[in-house]
Amino acid sequence: MKALVYTGPKQVEYLDFKDPSPTNGELLVKITNVGICGSDMHAYLGHDDRRPAPLILGHEASGIIEEGEKKGESVVINPLVSCGECHYCLDGRSNLCPKRQIISMPPRQGAFAEYITMPPKNLIPIPEGLTTTKAALAEPLATAWHAVLTASRHSHRPLSETKGLVIGAGAVGLGSALSLKAFGCKEVSIAETNKLRRKTAEKAEIGIVVDPTHEGGINDDTMDVVIDAVGCKESRIAAVKSAKPGSVIVHVGLLDGVDGFDARRITLQEIVFVGVYTYTMMDFRQTVSAMAEGKLGALDWFEECSLEEGTKAFSNLFNGNTAAAKIVLKPN
Ligand SMILES: [Zn+2]
Ligand SMILES: [Zn+2]
């Protein structure tokens, strides 16, 4: 098969790759659409020890089942494979399973390819009303959904009575803003430093879009819920400053470092600071339903290109030349 293979820092190449062959009851899936994630970029830059070259990246995929009873069915892939037996899995928190694997991290290859094999339980049928392209947005949106569910669990007030700020207008950021709105949050602001992405966020009409580097872009002490979908020093500083006493900060971004975490302000102001990672199976299914029901908006803030052009898509993303919150690749 053809695949877009990460071969070394700042290098992804469209190459021939060994066809996957299903074992242990897994199913062969033909990939129809696959999004490029921030974590793929992180690996592409050579910053992720967990993803050594050569490796097929990509974990935000939809496709068609190629064999068995459900042959021909369109599905979204939940890329997180868990054991199903440990106490985290049994508690419904499969995202914390110590044996969890994610496609695009060894031993599993990713979805920037024509085919992949997956356990049947990780294949979620695409409901009517959702295209396979939009369905490929389910993974980042499920991450956002999980972040907002976590915010609502830790917030003293119902989200319908809160003012929310999302830092970062990539897919998880936009998804968080959309999920906050779906949960009834009345006023949502989105802070983004990239001008092109601010335009995309404005077009999506989710909330107030601001440039956090501008004076008055983010005001101190004003937010009840803050979702940091960037996870770098600057975004953490902004998150902690903008949070009101007694508010909630959900940290979902995974850029490097620990700087910018003002433990003193968090303590003095009784701010809840909570990390979230990916999603549970329930979050994933709820997100797919919410997408199909239109609860997360028109979902038209992505760009498409062929898998073959993936090398260019990566370098455009690296250079900040992409307005879209997500690039979705299509194998031929
Ligand atoms: Zn992702
Ligand atoms: Zn487990």
Short mmCIF file of N, CA and C in Angstrom, two decimals, residues 91-93 95-96 142 144-160 162 180 183 224-225 227 246-250 272 274-280 282-283 286:
data_model
loop_
_atom_site.label_atom_id
_atom_site.label_comp_id
_atom_site.label_asym_id
_atom_site.label_seq_id
_atom_site.Cartn_x
_atom_site.Cartn_y
_atom_site.Cartn_z
N ASP A 91 -13.94 0.79 34.82
CA ASP A 91 -14.59 2.01 35.32
C ASP A 91 -15.03 2.95 34.19
N GLY A 92 -14.79 2.55 32.94
CA GLY A 92 -15.16 3.41 31.83
C GLY A 92 -14.14 4.49 31.55
N ARG A 93 -12.95 4.36 32.13
CA ARG A 93 -11.90 5.36 31.88
C ARG A 93 -10.76 4.73 31.08
N ASN A 95 -9.19 5.71 28.69
CA ASN A 95 -8.09 6.60 28.31
C ASN A 95 -6.94 6.53 29.32
N LEU A 96 -7.18 5.95 30.49
CA LEU A 96 -6.12 5.83 31.49
C LEU A 96 -5.57 4.40 31.59
N ALA A 142 -13.80 14.76 20.01
CA ALA A 142 -14.03 13.94 21.21
C ALA A 142 -13.11 14.40 22.34
N ALA A 144 -12.09 17.45 22.72
CA ALA A 144 -12.70 18.70 23.18
C ALA A 144 -13.93 18.42 24.05
N TRP A 145 -14.73 17.48 23.62
CA TRP A 145 -15.96 17.10 24.35
C TRP A 145 -15.59 16.62 25.76
N HIS A 146 -14.57 15.78 25.83
CA HIS A 146 -14.10 15.26 27.11
C HIS A 146 -13.60 16.40 28.01
N ALA A 147 -12.93 17.39 27.40
CA ALA A 147 -12.43 18.54 28.17
C ALA A 147 -13.60 19.33 28.75
N VAL A 148 -14.64 19.54 27.94
CA VAL A 148 -15.78 20.34 28.41
C VAL A 148 -16.61 19.56 29.43
N LEU A 149 -16.76 18.26 29.21
CA LEU A 149 -17.45 17.43 30.22
C LEU A 149 -16.72 17.52 31.57
N THR A 150 -15.38 17.48 31.50
CA THR A 150 -14.57 17.57 32.72
C THR A 150 -14.76 18.94 33.36
N ALA A 151 -14.80 19.99 32.54
CA ALA A 151 -15.04 21.34 33.07
C ALA A 151 -16.39 21.40 33.78
N SER A 152 -17.40 20.81 33.18
CA SER A 152 -18.74 20.89 33.78
C SER A 152 -18.78 20.11 35.09
N ARG A 153 -18.02 19.04 35.16
CA ARG A 153 -17.98 18.24 36.39
C ARG A 153 -17.32 19.01 37.53
N HIS A 154 -16.35 19.85 37.19
CA HIS A 154 -15.59 20.56 38.24
C HIS A 154 -16.09 21.98 38.49
N SER A 155 -17.01 22.46 37.65
CA SER A 155 -17.48 23.83 37.82
C SER A 155 -18.52 23.90 38.93
N HIS A 156 -18.43 24.94 39.77
CA HIS A 156 -19.43 25.12 40.83
C HIS A 156 -20.78 25.51 40.27
N ARG A 157 -20.75 26.17 39.10
CA ARG A 157 -21.98 26.61 38.48
C ARG A 157 -22.25 25.78 37.25
N PRO A 158 -23.53 25.65 36.87
CA PRO A 158 -23.80 25.00 35.58
C PRO A 158 -23.14 25.81 34.47
N LEU A 159 -22.68 25.13 33.43
CA LEU A 159 -21.97 25.85 32.36
C LEU A 159 -22.86 26.93 31.72
N SER A 160 -24.18 26.77 31.81
CA SER A 160 -25.08 27.78 31.24
C SER A 160 -24.96 29.12 31.96
N THR A 162 -21.94 30.28 32.95
CA THR A 162 -20.51 30.63 32.97
C THR A 162 -20.07 31.38 31.71
N LEU A 180 -18.55 23.88 24.48
CA LEU A 180 -19.02 24.79 25.53
C LEU A 180 -20.39 25.34 25.16
N PHE A 183 -23.06 22.83 25.51
CA PHE A 183 -23.40 22.62 26.92
C PHE A 183 -24.07 23.86 27.53
N ASP A 224 -14.90 32.02 34.03
CA ASP A 224 -15.34 30.95 34.94
C ASP A 224 -14.76 29.60 34.51
N VAL A 225 -14.58 29.46 33.20
CA VAL A 225 -14.02 28.21 32.66
C VAL A 225 -12.98 28.59 31.61
N ILE A 227 -10.24 26.79 28.90
CA ILE A 227 -9.72 25.56 28.31
C ILE A 227 -8.44 25.91 27.56
N GLY A 246 -12.18 30.68 42.15
CA GLY A 246 -13.15 29.59 42.16
C GLY A 246 -13.47 29.01 40.80
N SER A 247 -12.71 29.38 39.80
CA SER A 247 -13.01 28.92 38.44
C SER A 247 -12.30 27.59 38.12
N VAL A 248 -12.46 27.15 36.89
CA VAL A 248 -11.88 25.87 36.45
C VAL A 248 -11.00 26.10 35.23
N ILE A 249 -9.79 25.56 35.27
CA ILE A 249 -8.93 25.55 34.08
C ILE A 249 -8.75 24.10 33.65
N VAL A 250 -9.07 23.82 32.40
CA VAL A 250 -8.85 22.47 31.87
C VAL A 250 -7.66 22.55 30.92
N VAL A 272 -9.57 25.44 40.21
CA VAL A 272 -9.38 24.01 39.91
C VAL A 272 -8.57 23.92 38.61
N VAL A 274 -7.15 21.19 36.03
CA VAL A 274 -7.28 19.74 35.77
C VAL A 274 -6.76 19.39 34.37
N GLY A 275 -5.98 18.33 34.33
CA GLY A 275 -5.49 17.85 33.04
C GLY A 275 -6.48 16.85 32.46
N VAL A 276 -6.60 16.85 31.14
CA VAL A 276 -7.43 15.83 30.49
C VAL A 276 -6.66 15.23 29.33
N TYR A 277 -6.86 13.95 29.10
CA TYR A 277 -6.18 13.27 28.01
C TYR A 277 -7.19 12.48 27.18
N THR A 278 -7.23 12.78 25.94
CA THR A 278 -8.12 12.11 24.97
C THR A 278 -9.58 12.03 25.45
N TYR A 279 -10.15 10.81 25.51
CA TYR A 279 -11.59 10.63 25.64
C TYR A 279 -11.85 9.20 26.06
N THR A 280 -13.02 8.98 26.59
CA THR A 280 -13.44 7.60 26.84
C THR A 280 -14.25 7.15 25.62
N MET A 282 -17.28 6.31 25.64
CA MET A 282 -18.57 7.00 25.73
C MET A 282 -18.48 8.41 25.15
N ASP A 283 -17.40 9.14 25.52
CA ASP A 283 -17.21 10.50 24.97
C ASP A 283 -17.18 10.45 23.44
N GLN A 286 -20.65 9.78 22.01
CA GLN A 286 -21.51 10.96 22.19
C GLN A 286 -21.12 12.06 21.21
#
